[in-house]
Amino acid sequence: MAREPVMNVAELSAFLDEVFPQVRGQMIIEAVGPMRARVRMPVDESRLRPGGTVSGPSMFTLADCAYYVATLAMIGREALTVTTSLTINFLAKPPSADLVCEARILRLGRALSVGEATIWSDGRADGPVAHAVVTYAIPPRPAP
Amino acid sequence: MAREPVMNVAELSAFLDEVFPQVRGQMIIEAVGPMRARVRMPVDESRLRPGGTVSGPSMFTLADCAYYVATLAMIGREALTVTTSLTINFLAKPPSADLVCEARILRLGRALSVGEATIWSDGRADGPVAHAVVTYAIPPRPAP
Amino acid sequence: MAREPVMNVAELSAFLDEVFPQVRGQMIIEAVGPMRARVRMPVDESRLRPGGTVSGPSMFTLADCAYYVATLAMIGREALTVTTSLTINFLAKPPSADLVCEARILRLGRALSVGEATIWSDGRADGPVAHAVVTYAIPPRPAP
Amino acid sequence: MAREPVMNVAELSAFLDEVFPQVRGQMIIEAVGPMRARVRMPVDESRLRPGGTVSGPSMFTLADCAYYVATLAMIGREALTVTTSLTINFLAKPPSADLVCEARILRLGRALSVGEATIWSDGRADGPVAHAVVTYAIPPRPAP
């Protein structure tokens, strides 16, 4: 199994815009590497909750998206790769600042990709604000 | 500890509109009962993913909201009650139809509310489309 | 897909003794039904933690086993059906009494069985002591 | 809050033997560091399942114990620190070899410790065999 990415940042960004036009501009792919990806979510008013903190659904969306990007980077264009489960722990209330998510694949099998996505508030040094464990199901593909 | 709801559907709906104006009209509280609530999410284009299925973040938002409503119904107006963790399993691709979520509290302590939220596609009889386990932290309150 | 059990309590008990001899006598299958099973774990000294409460690993083992039984009851003898993930919430400290677990399948697909297992302390009426969400992978089988 | 461990390997090992005599010899604390611990579980026959793989409950117990050690190392002797939730993903079937678990605290608050525990099969280089996210509740302590 290839352990180097088969898609780069530009290819992944174009693919994401194509299959999820509704998140265009909301998720910026910053880097991909072997079994890894980093995605930034710019935070504006629409993402905030009472008290000026970023909403839980926004963090869920970021973790889910970053993990999707990490997986696609390794397996290639498979739009129908879908989340089967996600466990998220909210660790600290993020202030009103961009969120940055590091996704990391722990196990990439033929049918499942399992790993984690850790979310940081940009510029904050005292640890992550959320952590997710994600499982994606990969559709069956013809043998290579 | 009171085991009957202390807020009714009208009071909860008004409170939700007040603290989360951004979801106004997107979540309809249908019923509350002891340790339970039912919330409907009307599904339109903006909620759909490629293939005509409802997006994962939409289901996360519904499960999270319904569980918040079930908890507030029991403890009263506590806007700062926040999600600390949520585990969601996506069980089947929901077609383009309203989603209905049944939230049920398993344990309501002084500091934590732990329970589940099961999501059904309206009109579909072959089991739920998603299931979540949710933990909410309840802010400290003066002793009664 | 059959929605009635294909194995009964006696058959499941014999199968469990055969494939997991190390838990013989520790897990008593009390009932199976469509997409459901109930398993009892007698509690003795070896299961207790400081303070006289049942240990977390014991509750994990019970939830895992009860869900395995519920799945096997529906799909038949498949010893290599394995847990792929389990999320457990400990809700209350169980006193020194038997534990009873109700497992319920939410979605039974060809490759995965996803559902929940709720653990009660026998004789205690104030809600469950633990709750788990379980995913089992079912090995590929020849088409019927 | 202190970010250096307040207990060392010898102190933690003695404490574990004292409060959990039933796991004596089954868990070897190898190292502790800031917000981290490494614990080894020697694997013998009693830990194996059909097919020669280590059982799920054994891996649960190791993850839970390693995370307990990482937390105690930071907060000191608090036997009543208890697991409130644990999500474990089984990533690969471990062969019959020792398991090594790396526990890492993501957020250490006054009331909760949240983090992860990753389990490796000793000598195997192709990634972890299991991964857990763990939450421990810390009992209230007098202000320092």
Short mmCIF file of C-alpha atoms in Angstrom, two decimals, chain C:
data_model
loop_
_atom_site.label_atom_id
_atom_site.label_comp_id
_atom_site.label_asym_id
_atom_site.label_seq_id
_atom_site.Cartn_x
_atom_site.Cartn_y
_atom_site.Cartn_z
CA MET C 1 -32.31 -10.31 5.93
CA ALA C 2 -33.77 -12.47 8.68
CA ARG C 3 -34.95 -10.37 11.62
CA GLU C 4 -35.60 -13.32 13.93
CA PRO C 5 -32.76 -14.93 15.90
CA VAL C 6 -31.23 -17.99 14.27
CA MET C 7 -29.67 -19.31 17.50
CA ASN C 8 -31.38 -19.80 20.87
CA VAL C 9 -30.05 -19.38 24.42
CA ALA C 10 -28.85 -22.98 24.73
CA GLU C 11 -27.05 -22.91 21.39
CA LEU C 12 -25.41 -19.56 22.14
CA SER C 13 -24.32 -20.68 25.61
CA ALA C 14 -22.71 -23.83 24.21
CA PHE C 15 -20.98 -21.82 21.47
CA LEU C 16 -19.63 -19.26 23.96
CA ASP C 17 -18.24 -22.04 26.18
CA GLU C 18 -16.57 -23.53 23.13
CA VAL C 19 -14.89 -20.40 21.74
CA PHE C 20 -14.27 -18.52 25.01
CA PRO C 21 -13.64 -21.22 27.61
CA GLN C 22 -11.91 -18.62 29.80
CA VAL C 23 -15.23 -16.85 30.55
CA ARG C 24 -17.16 -20.06 31.34
CA GLY C 25 -19.48 -19.42 34.25
CA GLN C 26 -18.80 -15.69 34.20
CA MET C 27 -21.47 -14.73 31.67
CA ILE C 28 -25.01 -16.16 31.78
CA ILE C 29 -27.11 -15.63 28.67
CA GLU C 30 -30.61 -15.01 29.99
CA ALA C 31 -32.59 -14.17 26.87
CA VAL C 32 -32.34 -13.45 23.18
CA GLY C 33 -34.89 -11.85 20.87
CA PRO C 34 -35.00 -10.05 17.54
CA MET C 35 -31.90 -7.80 17.53
CA ARG C 36 -31.57 -8.16 21.32
CA ALA C 37 -29.88 -10.18 24.04
CA ARG C 38 -29.69 -10.06 27.84
CA VAL C 39 -26.60 -11.33 29.66
CA ARG C 40 -25.95 -11.51 33.42
CA MET C 41 -22.54 -11.27 35.08
CA PRO C 42 -22.42 -12.69 38.61
CA VAL C 43 -20.27 -10.40 40.73
CA ASP C 44 -17.81 -11.77 43.26
CA GLU C 45 -14.69 -10.44 45.00
CA SER C 46 -12.44 -10.69 41.94
CA ARG C 47 -14.59 -8.13 40.12
CA LEU C 48 -14.43 -5.47 42.84
CA ARG C 49 -12.36 -2.32 43.06
CA PRO C 50 -11.43 -0.21 46.11
CA GLY C 51 -14.68 1.01 47.65
CA GLY C 52 -16.55 -2.19 46.80
CA THR C 53 -17.52 -1.15 43.27
CA VAL C 54 -17.36 -3.33 40.16
CA SER C 55 -14.29 -2.67 38.01
CA GLY C 56 -14.44 -0.88 34.67
CA PRO C 57 -12.81 -3.75 32.77
CA SER C 58 -15.52 -6.09 34.09
CA MET C 59 -18.21 -3.80 32.72
CA PHE C 60 -16.38 -3.49 29.40
CA THR C 61 -16.18 -7.28 29.16
CA LEU C 62 -19.89 -7.67 29.91
CA ALA C 63 -20.97 -5.04 27.35
CA ASP C 64 -18.68 -6.53 24.72
CA CYS C 65 -19.87 -10.09 25.38
CA ALA C 66 -23.58 -9.22 25.45
CA TYR C 67 -23.30 -7.39 22.16
CA TYR C 68 -21.43 -10.32 20.63
CA VAL C 69 -24.25 -12.62 21.74
CA ALA C 70 -26.93 -10.32 20.28
CA THR C 71 -25.09 -10.26 16.96
CA LEU C 72 -24.38 -14.01 16.81
CA ALA C 73 -28.02 -14.71 17.63
CA MET C 74 -28.93 -12.94 14.37
CA ILE C 75 -26.11 -14.08 12.07
CA GLY C 76 -25.25 -17.54 13.41
CA ARG C 77 -21.95 -19.16 14.38
CA GLU C 78 -19.24 -16.72 13.34
CA ALA C 79 -16.52 -16.90 15.96
CA LEU C 80 -14.33 -14.46 14.05
CA THR C 81 -16.81 -11.64 14.36
CA VAL C 82 -14.67 -9.07 16.21
CA THR C 83 -15.15 -5.80 18.05
CA THR C 84 -13.88 -2.85 16.03
CA SER C 85 -14.84 -0.08 18.42
CA LEU C 86 -16.52 0.40 21.76
CA THR C 87 -17.44 3.61 23.57
CA ILE C 88 -18.39 3.15 27.20
CA ASN C 89 -19.73 5.72 29.65
CA PHE C 90 -19.63 4.86 33.33
CA LEU C 91 -22.73 6.45 34.81
CA ALA C 92 -22.79 5.38 38.46
CA LYS C 93 -20.66 3.24 40.72
CA PRO C 94 -22.29 -0.18 40.83
CA PRO C 95 -22.57 -1.71 44.28
CA SER C 96 -21.55 -5.31 44.87
CA ALA C 97 -24.43 -7.03 43.06
CA ASP C 98 -24.89 -8.93 39.80
CA LEU C 99 -24.77 -6.85 36.63
CA VAL C 100 -27.33 -7.33 33.87
CA CYS C 101 -26.67 -6.10 30.35
CA GLU C 102 -29.25 -5.45 27.65
CA ALA C 103 -27.69 -5.39 24.18
CA ARG C 104 -29.64 -3.99 21.25
CA ILE C 105 -28.61 -3.90 17.60
CA LEU C 106 -29.36 -0.59 15.89
CA ARG C 107 -28.10 -1.52 12.42
CA LEU C 108 -27.16 -4.96 11.17
CA GLY C 109 -25.42 -4.75 7.82
CA ARG C 110 -23.45 -7.31 5.85
CA ALA C 111 -20.10 -6.14 7.20
CA LEU C 112 -20.94 -4.32 10.43
CA SER C 113 -23.23 -4.65 13.43
CA VAL C 114 -23.70 -1.38 15.35
CA GLY C 115 -25.71 -0.99 18.52
CA GLU C 116 -25.73 -0.42 22.22
CA ALA C 117 -25.34 -2.27 25.49
CA THR C 118 -26.82 -0.88 28.69
CA ILE C 119 -25.71 -2.24 32.06
CA TRP C 120 -27.90 -2.30 35.16
CA SER C 121 -27.05 -3.24 38.72
CA ASP C 122 -29.49 -6.01 39.67
CA GLY C 123 -32.14 -4.70 42.03
CA ARG C 124 -31.26 -1.04 41.63
CA ALA C 125 -34.00 1.14 40.20
CA ASP C 126 -32.35 4.50 39.60
CA GLY C 127 -31.08 4.01 36.08
CA PRO C 128 -28.25 2.19 34.36
CA VAL C 129 -24.70 2.09 35.73
CA ALA C 130 -22.99 2.04 32.33
CA HIS C 131 -23.81 2.42 28.65
CA ALA C 132 -21.80 1.33 25.64
CA VAL C 133 -21.98 1.79 21.90
CA VAL C 134 -20.42 -1.14 20.09
CA THR C 135 -19.35 -1.93 16.53
CA TYR C 136 -18.59 -5.48 15.46
CA ALA C 137 -17.09 -6.42 12.11
CA ILE C 138 -18.69 -9.47 10.51
CA PRO C 139 -16.40 -11.60 8.35
CA PRO C 140 -17.32 -11.89 4.68
CA ARG C 141 -19.63 -14.82 4.00
CA PRO C 142 -20.62 -16.57 0.82
CA ALA C 143 -23.84 -15.21 -0.65
CA PRO C 144 -26.80 -17.36 0.45
#
